[in-house]
Structures are given as structure tokens and as C-alpha cells.
Amino acid sequence: MPSDAMRRAMAEAEVGDDWYGDDPTVNRLQERAAQVTGKEAALFVPTGTMANQIGLRLHFRGTGHSVVAGSSAHIASTEVMTSAALSGISFRTIAGDARGRITGEQVRTALEPDEAYDVEVVDLVAVENTNGHAGGTVMAVEDLRAIRKAADEAAVPIHLDGARIFNAAAAAGLDVTEWTREADTLMFCVSKGLGAPVGSLVCGPAELMREARRIKILFGGAWRQAGIVAAAGLIALEEGPARLHEDHARARRLAEGLAELTPGTLDPGAVETNMVYVDTEAMGMRALDAIERLAALGVGTTLVSGKVRLVTHVDVDDEGVGFALDAWRSVAAEATKEA
Ligand SMILES: Cc1ncc(COP(=O)(O)O)c(C=O)c1O
């Protein structure tokens, strides 16, 4: 939820018409996003999905394109139909390891045409950091450099879905530019962990971002006095990154508590950032049943990759972790009783 400071900033935001590029608060956020990610320019859009879709489309002319991505990537799973509908994109997916990690060698192989007259020419490589569906895992900078090398050899650009890039930076103790410099374009969300109510930014070279602005309007994303929400985004970008380590520490505590209550349902050592995935089948309960019962006890979770996903964020304090563990204890007791 937006903080009091965000709500005040939204109420007082100086605004203009973003269609014409003259909303001063949006422009400030875009300048700051470009600065922080080390890119020439940035574009503020309503959602992470729109940011990715602009990021993909930017690299193509016309339709009939293939993108290489890890099979667990948001772009290649949740957004697969969006990409097909908006830009005629199909994906050549690479099966990552348990942490969703793909290697430079796998990308190199995926970029090789199958035969001399292959119509499926790959135009882009898309990577994700952190990898949400694989557990909020951090992509090693060396892995991205190896992917960059493979992409360069094939003269194919890279788009980075950095929806949670600041979580990766906080977990690794590195600046986001360690990853962003290896990508031609990227997006990140000021919503999600940074705590703004709405918004994402596409970042890249100035010339591409001019085209991104055209595509944003084409996709229906010219959003007039968007300075109202950009004002919260500015606070999220300035203050959000510094507190993400708290979410990560709470996620680890939550994971350790859950593993103690229901051994075998998760590996707390696999928790790298703010996400905890639990395999409730291992305690004899369907994930959807567990989600429903937790919701009835006031704990919001989601079904992702067949598991129950719990996420720590700005509105979950130490007490909240205790509350979630108490709810889990009740649900686990029900599972034991019903077994
Ligand atoms: C990795 C990743 N990319 C993109 C998105 C899309 O963001 P939005 O929900 O703002 O469209 C999400 C959403 O959860 C995500 O996890």
C-alpha cells in the first residue's frame, strides 16, 4: 500500500499531459530511472506487462519474430499470449535449472538456426532478474555476461525483465548497473517490492526510447496526468531499494519457520529474496486448498508453478511473519487431522 508520504506526494503532484511528454513529475521519474539504471532514457508506463511488451516490440519491425527466453520467465509464460497478440512473437524457450538459471551455452545453441532456410530467425534474447517463478532467485552477473557474449556473437539484442532488479541488487550487494549494462533494454517496476501503487519503467538508449514512446501510445498507454502516480514512483525509487534487505530477512525467517512446522515442504536455503514457495502436496494438501484456508485466516498467498507463494513486502513486519506462521500452523494441523 502507498505510504503516507506517497499519498501526500500524489495529492500535491505537479502534473501535465503525458501524451505530449509535458508532465513534469513523470519526466522527473523518467530521468531518475535512466540515471539509476545507467541508460540514456526511460519511459514511465502503467504496468510491468506493458513495459515488457514495449521492450520486446522495440527490437522488431513487422510480425513473425522469435525470442529466446528461459521457460519460467514471465515474458515466456504469463505474457506468452500477450506477446503473440500484440507483436506476433513466438518463443524458443530454454529449460533452466531449479533456480531458473539459463547459461550462455544454452543461449548460443538456441540462437543457432536449425537449418539453412530456417524461417524461425531469433531476433531477441529475454532474461529475467530476479526470476519470480523460479523462487525470486538472483541471476549471477557472470551468467548474464556469458549470455551477452552469446547474443553478441549472433548480433542479437537483450531485453532484461528487471521487474525485481532492485531485489537482486539488494540480495547480491551489487548496484543494478552490474546487470543493466549487459542489456540493450530493460524494465523495472516501482510497484512490487519498491512499494509504489502503480507503474513500471522501460529504459534504454535515447533513440530506442523515442520509438518506445510511440509504441506506448500505440498500445493505449498514453496516460495523461500520470504525474499523480509518478509522484509515488519517485519516492519508491529513492527510498524503496534501501529497505529491501528487510523483506529478504523476513522471507528467510518465514521460510525457516514454515520448514520447522511442515518439514519437507520447502528448502529455506533456496530463499534468496522476498519470495517463499511451499509444496503443500508434501504435507498432503492441495495448493489451492491451502491458499483458500490461509485466506480465511487473513493471509494472502498465490498459486505459482503449482506451489503456494508467500511474498514479504513493505506492509509485512515481524508481527506479520508471526501471524502468517500461526495461520500456517492451523492449516498444517488441519492437514494432519485429515490425513
Ligand atoms: C518478472 C515479472 N515481470 C513482469 C511482470 C508484470 O508486471 P505487472 O503485473 O505490473 O504487469 C511481473 C508480474 O508479477 C513479473 O513477476
PDB file of C-alpha atoms in Angstrom, residues 52-223:
ATOM      1  CA  ASN A  52       7.945  -5.787 -21.261  1.00  0.00           C
ATOM      2  CA  GLN A  53       5.704  -5.697 -24.313  1.00  0.00           C
ATOM      3  CA  ILE A  54       7.162  -2.358 -25.374  1.00  0.00           C
ATOM      4  CA  GLY A  55      10.648  -3.700 -24.621  1.00  0.00           C
ATOM      5  CA  LEU A  56      10.056  -6.701 -26.903  1.00  0.00           C
ATOM      6  CA  ARG A  57       8.334  -4.805 -29.725  1.00  0.00           C
ATOM      7  CA  LEU A  58      11.065  -2.179 -29.818  1.00  0.00           C
ATOM      8  CA  HIS A  59      13.523  -4.626 -31.286  1.00  0.00           C
ATOM      9  CA  PHE A  60      11.346  -5.696 -34.239  1.00  0.00           C
ATOM     10  CA  ARG A  61       9.732  -4.347 -37.360  1.00  0.00           C
ATOM     11  CA  GLY A  62       6.611  -6.153 -38.519  1.00  0.00           C
ATOM     12  CA  THR A  63       5.442  -9.504 -37.122  1.00  0.00           C
ATOM     13  CA  GLY A  64       6.750 -13.071 -37.131  1.00  0.00           C
ATOM     14  CA  HIS A  65       9.532 -12.975 -34.571  1.00  0.00           C
ATOM     15  CA  SER A  66      11.146 -15.440 -32.269  1.00  0.00           C
ATOM     16  CA  VAL A  67      12.517 -14.646 -28.819  1.00  0.00           C
ATOM     17  CA  VAL A  68      14.827 -16.850 -26.775  1.00  0.00           C
ATOM     18  CA  ALA A  69      13.948 -16.940 -23.067  1.00  0.00           C
ATOM     19  CA  GLY A  70      14.024 -19.235 -20.064  1.00  0.00           C
ATOM     20  CA  SER A  71      10.854 -21.327 -19.837  1.00  0.00           C
ATOM     21  CA  SER A  72       9.998 -19.953 -16.380  1.00  0.00           C
ATOM     22  CA  ALA A  73      10.347 -16.302 -17.480  1.00  0.00           C
ATOM     23  CA  HIS A  74       7.231 -14.144 -17.010  1.00  0.00           C
ATOM     24  CA  ILE A  75       7.583 -12.978 -20.618  1.00  0.00           C
ATOM     25  CA  ALA A  76       7.522 -16.553 -21.946  1.00  0.00           C
ATOM     26  CA  SER A  77       4.809 -17.878 -19.626  1.00  0.00           C
ATOM     27  CA  THR A  78       2.296 -15.383 -18.215  1.00  0.00           C
ATOM     28  CA  GLU A  79       2.802 -12.961 -21.130  1.00  0.00           C
ATOM     29  CA  VAL A  80       3.068 -15.514 -23.907  1.00  0.00           C
ATOM     30  CA  MET A  81      -0.384 -14.782 -25.378  1.00  0.00           C
ATOM     31  CA  THR A  82       0.095 -11.038 -24.947  1.00  0.00           C
ATOM     32  CA  SER A  83       3.303 -11.209 -26.981  1.00  0.00           C
ATOM     33  CA  ALA A  84       1.579 -13.289 -29.652  1.00  0.00           C
ATOM     34  CA  ALA A  85      -1.436 -10.983 -29.815  1.00  0.00           C
ATOM     35  CA  LEU A  86       0.415  -7.666 -29.791  1.00  0.00           C
ATOM     36  CA  SER A  87       3.546  -8.427 -31.771  1.00  0.00           C
ATOM     37  CA  GLY A  88       3.281 -11.868 -33.396  1.00  0.00           C
ATOM     38  CA  ILE A  89       6.067 -13.230 -31.214  1.00  0.00           C
ATOM     39  CA  SER A  90       6.764 -16.887 -30.594  1.00  0.00           C
ATOM     40  CA  PHE A  91       9.275 -18.112 -28.035  1.00  0.00           C
ATOM     41  CA  ARG A  92      12.137 -20.550 -28.240  1.00  0.00           C
ATOM     42  CA  THR A  93      12.338 -21.482 -24.593  1.00  0.00           C
ATOM     43  CA  ILE A  94      15.278 -22.892 -22.699  1.00  0.00           C
ATOM     44  CA  ALA A  95      14.666 -25.104 -19.675  1.00  0.00           C
ATOM     45  CA  GLY A  96      16.517 -23.515 -16.810  1.00  0.00           C
ATOM     46  CA  ASP A  97      17.800 -25.307 -13.712  1.00  0.00           C
ATOM     47  CA  ALA A  98      15.886 -25.402 -10.404  1.00  0.00           C
ATOM     48  CA  ARG A  99      16.773 -21.735  -9.844  1.00  0.00           C
ATOM     49  CA  GLY A 100      15.563 -20.792 -13.349  1.00  0.00           C
ATOM     50  CA  ARG A 101      19.156 -20.246 -14.423  1.00  0.00           C
ATOM     51  CA  ILE A 102      19.994 -20.388 -18.135  1.00  0.00           C
ATOM     52  CA  THR A 103      23.556 -20.426 -19.440  1.00  0.00           C
ATOM     53  CA  GLY A 104      25.409 -18.655 -22.226  1.00  0.00           C
ATOM     54  CA  GLU A 105      25.983 -22.015 -23.902  1.00  0.00           C
ATOM     55  CA  GLN A 106      22.239 -22.794 -23.921  1.00  0.00           C
ATOM     56  CA  VAL A 107      21.540 -19.370 -25.424  1.00  0.00           C
ATOM     57  CA  ARG A 108      24.260 -19.899 -28.047  1.00  0.00           C
ATOM     58  CA  THR A 109      22.643 -23.196 -29.080  1.00  0.00           C
ATOM     59  CA  ALA A 110      19.162 -21.631 -29.116  1.00  0.00           C
ATOM     60  CA  LEU A 111      20.380 -18.836 -31.395  1.00  0.00           C
ATOM     61  CA  GLU A 112      21.768 -21.238 -33.980  1.00  0.00           C
ATOM     62  CA  PRO A 113      19.413 -21.747 -36.936  1.00  0.00           C
ATOM     63  CA  ASP A 114      18.231 -25.366 -37.211  1.00  0.00           C
ATOM     64  CA  GLU A 115      18.786 -25.404 -40.960  1.00  0.00           C
ATOM     65  CA  ALA A 116      19.974 -23.133 -43.715  1.00  0.00           C
ATOM     66  CA  TYR A 117      16.499 -21.866 -44.654  1.00  0.00           C
ATOM     67  CA  ASP A 118      15.047 -21.718 -41.144  1.00  0.00           C
ATOM     68  CA  VAL A 119      12.212 -19.170 -41.085  1.00  0.00           C
ATOM     69  CA  GLU A 120      12.349 -19.020 -37.307  1.00  0.00           C
ATOM     70  CA  VAL A 121      15.052 -16.423 -37.042  1.00  0.00           C
ATOM     71  CA  VAL A 122      15.588 -15.320 -33.462  1.00  0.00           C
ATOM     72  CA  ASP A 123      15.531 -11.556 -33.025  1.00  0.00           C
ATOM     73  CA  LEU A 124      15.936 -11.130 -29.291  1.00  0.00           C
ATOM     74  CA  VAL A 125      17.078 -12.772 -26.079  1.00  0.00           C
ATOM     75  CA  ALA A 126      14.975 -12.014 -22.979  1.00  0.00           C
ATOM     76  CA  VAL A 127      16.264 -12.609 -19.446  1.00  0.00           C
ATOM     77  CA  GLU A 128      14.680 -12.083 -16.027  1.00  0.00           C
ATOM     78  CA  ASN A 129      16.168 -10.975 -12.716  1.00  0.00           C
ATOM     79  CA  THR A 130      15.069 -11.868 -10.129  1.00  0.00           C
ATOM     80  CA  ASN A 131      13.350 -14.890 -11.598  1.00  0.00           C
ATOM     81  CA  GLY A 132       9.913 -14.778  -9.978  1.00  0.00           C
ATOM     82  CA  HIS A 133       8.544 -18.180 -10.963  1.00  0.00           C
ATOM     83  CA  ALA A 134      11.789 -19.912 -10.002  1.00  0.00           C
ATOM     84  CA  GLY A 135      11.572 -18.600  -6.441  1.00  0.00           C
ATOM     85  CA  GLY A 136      12.703 -14.979  -6.643  1.00  0.00           C
ATOM     86  CA  THR A 137      16.218 -16.138  -7.490  1.00  0.00           C
ATOM     87  CA  VAL A 138      19.086 -13.822  -8.375  1.00  0.00           C
ATOM     88  CA  MET A 139      20.796 -14.085 -11.751  1.00  0.00           C
ATOM     89  CA  ALA A 140      24.575 -14.167 -11.381  1.00  0.00           C
ATOM     90  CA  VAL A 141      26.238 -11.266 -13.218  1.00  0.00           C
ATOM     91  CA  GLU A 142      28.699 -13.763 -14.764  1.00  0.00           C
ATOM     92  CA  ASP A 143      25.781 -15.757 -16.219  1.00  0.00           C
ATOM     93  CA  LEU A 144      24.363 -12.626 -17.824  1.00  0.00           C
ATOM     94  CA  ARG A 145      27.807 -11.721 -19.207  1.00  0.00           C
ATOM     95  CA  ALA A 146      28.067 -15.193 -20.779  1.00  0.00           C
ATOM     96  CA  ILE A 147      24.587 -14.750 -22.302  1.00  0.00           C
ATOM     97  CA  ARG A 148      25.612 -11.309 -23.571  1.00  0.00           C
ATOM     98  CA  LYS A 149      28.640 -12.862 -25.265  1.00  0.00           C
ATOM     99  CA  ALA A 150      26.489 -15.478 -26.994  1.00  0.00           C
ATOM    100  CA  ALA A 151      23.968 -12.805 -28.059  1.00  0.00           C
ATOM    101  CA  ASP A 152      26.736 -10.545 -29.372  1.00  0.00           C
ATOM    102  CA  GLU A 153      28.186 -13.376 -31.461  1.00  0.00           C
ATOM    103  CA  ALA A 154      24.777 -13.704 -33.149  1.00  0.00           C
ATOM    104  CA  ALA A 155      24.229  -9.904 -33.237  1.00  0.00           C
ATOM    105  CA  VAL A 156      21.010 -10.293 -31.241  1.00  0.00           C
ATOM    106  CA  PRO A 157      19.982  -7.721 -28.603  1.00  0.00           C
ATOM    107  CA  ILE A 158      18.976  -8.500 -24.995  1.00  0.00           C
ATOM    108  CA  HIS A 159      15.927  -7.295 -23.077  1.00  0.00           C
ATOM    109  CA  LEU A 160      16.060  -7.633 -19.300  1.00  0.00           C
ATOM    110  CA  ASP A 161      12.834  -8.112 -17.363  1.00  0.00           C
ATOM    111  CA  GLY A 162      14.070  -6.480 -14.189  1.00  0.00           C
ATOM    112  CA  ALA A 163      10.652  -6.246 -12.536  1.00  0.00           C
ATOM    113  CA  ARG A 164      12.508  -7.009  -9.269  1.00  0.00           C
ATOM    114  CA  ILE A 165      16.052  -5.984 -10.242  1.00  0.00           C
ATOM    115  CA  PHE A 166      16.385  -3.963  -7.029  1.00  0.00           C
ATOM    116  CA  ASN A 167      15.695  -7.130  -5.005  1.00  0.00           C
ATOM    117  CA  ALA A 168      18.503  -8.831  -6.916  1.00  0.00           C
ATOM    118  CA  ALA A 169      20.826  -5.897  -6.219  1.00  0.00           C
ATOM    119  CA  ALA A 170      19.973  -5.882  -2.516  1.00  0.00           C
ATOM    120  CA  ALA A 171      20.492  -9.645  -2.201  1.00  0.00           C
ATOM    121  CA  ALA A 172      23.789  -9.663  -4.110  1.00  0.00           C
ATOM    122  CA  GLY A 173      25.079  -6.414  -2.565  1.00  0.00           C
ATOM    123  CA  LEU A 174      25.660  -5.000  -6.064  1.00  0.00           C
ATOM    124  CA  ASP A 175      24.488  -1.967  -7.996  1.00  0.00           C
ATOM    125  CA  VAL A 176      21.713  -2.614 -10.541  1.00  0.00           C
ATOM    126  CA  THR A 177      24.026  -1.365 -13.302  1.00  0.00           C
ATOM    127  CA  GLU A 178      26.053  -4.589 -12.970  1.00  0.00           C
ATOM    128  CA  TRP A 179      23.153  -6.261 -14.801  1.00  0.00           C
ATOM    129  CA  THR A 180      21.589  -3.361 -16.700  1.00  0.00           C
ATOM    130  CA  ARG A 181      24.803  -2.585 -18.597  1.00  0.00           C
ATOM    131  CA  GLU A 182      24.642  -6.070 -20.156  1.00  0.00           C
ATOM    132  CA  ALA A 183      21.143  -5.451 -21.564  1.00  0.00           C
ATOM    133  CA  ASP A 184      20.138  -3.265 -24.522  1.00  0.00           C
ATOM    134  CA  THR A 185      16.766  -2.507 -22.955  1.00  0.00           C
ATOM    135  CA  LEU A 186      15.269  -3.310 -19.583  1.00  0.00           C
ATOM    136  CA  MET A 187      12.228  -2.701 -17.494  1.00  0.00           C
ATOM    137  CA  PHE A 188      11.719  -2.475 -13.761  1.00  0.00           C
ATOM    138  CA  CYS A 189       8.637  -1.958 -11.602  1.00  0.00           C
ATOM    139  CA  VAL A 190       8.267   0.783  -8.996  1.00  0.00           C
ATOM    140  CA  SER A 191       5.251  -1.214  -7.871  1.00  0.00           C
ATOM    141  CA  LYS A 192       6.124  -4.631  -6.351  1.00  0.00           C
ATOM    142  CA  GLY A 193       8.966  -4.512  -3.788  1.00  0.00           C
ATOM    143  CA  LEU A 194       9.733  -0.801  -4.126  1.00  0.00           C
ATOM    144  CA  GLY A 195       6.258  -0.092  -2.793  1.00  0.00           C
ATOM    145  CA  ALA A 196       4.600   2.316  -5.263  1.00  0.00           C
ATOM    146  CA  PRO A 197       0.952   1.634  -6.057  1.00  0.00           C
ATOM    147  CA  VAL A 198       1.369   1.719  -9.840  1.00  0.00           C
ATOM    148  CA  GLY A 199       3.961   1.848 -12.571  1.00  0.00           C
ATOM    149  CA  SER A 200       6.974   0.484 -14.401  1.00  0.00           C
ATOM    150  CA  LEU A 201       9.802   1.974 -16.427  1.00  0.00           C
ATOM    151  CA  VAL A 202      11.320   0.904 -19.731  1.00  0.00           C
ATOM    152  CA  CYS A 203      14.953   2.019 -20.021  1.00  0.00           C
ATOM    153  CA  GLY A 204      17.427   2.084 -22.891  1.00  0.00           C
ATOM    154  CA  PRO A 205      19.168   4.229 -25.499  1.00  0.00           C
ATOM    155  CA  ALA A 206      17.500   7.600 -26.229  1.00  0.00           C
ATOM    156  CA  GLU A 207      16.747   6.729 -29.844  1.00  0.00           C
ATOM    157  CA  LEU A 208      15.003   3.466 -28.883  1.00  0.00           C
ATOM    158  CA  MET A 209      13.093   5.216 -26.092  1.00  0.00           C
ATOM    159  CA  ARG A 210      11.674   7.692 -28.638  1.00  0.00           C
ATOM    160  CA  GLU A 211      10.325   4.682 -30.512  1.00  0.00           C
ATOM    161  CA  ALA A 212       9.187   3.206 -27.167  1.00  0.00           C
ATOM    162  CA  ARG A 213       7.063   6.303 -26.631  1.00  0.00           C
ATOM    163  CA  ARG A 214       5.372   5.766 -29.991  1.00  0.00           C
ATOM    164  CA  ILE A 215       4.687   2.109 -29.134  1.00  0.00           C
ATOM    165  CA  LYS A 216       3.372   3.074 -25.700  1.00  0.00           C
ATOM    166  CA  ILE A 217       0.792   5.331 -27.363  1.00  0.00           C
ATOM    167  CA  LEU A 218       0.059   2.565 -29.905  1.00  0.00           C
ATOM    168  CA  PHE A 219      -0.634   0.135 -27.019  1.00  0.00           C
ATOM    169  CA  GLY A 220      -3.008   2.650 -25.390  1.00  0.00           C
ATOM    170  CA  GLY A 221      -0.603   3.652 -22.661  1.00  0.00           C
ATOM    171  CA  ALA A 222      -0.513   7.447 -23.025  1.00  0.00           C
ATOM    172  CA  TRP A 223      -1.923   8.235 -19.634  1.00  0.00           C
TER     173      TRP A 223
END
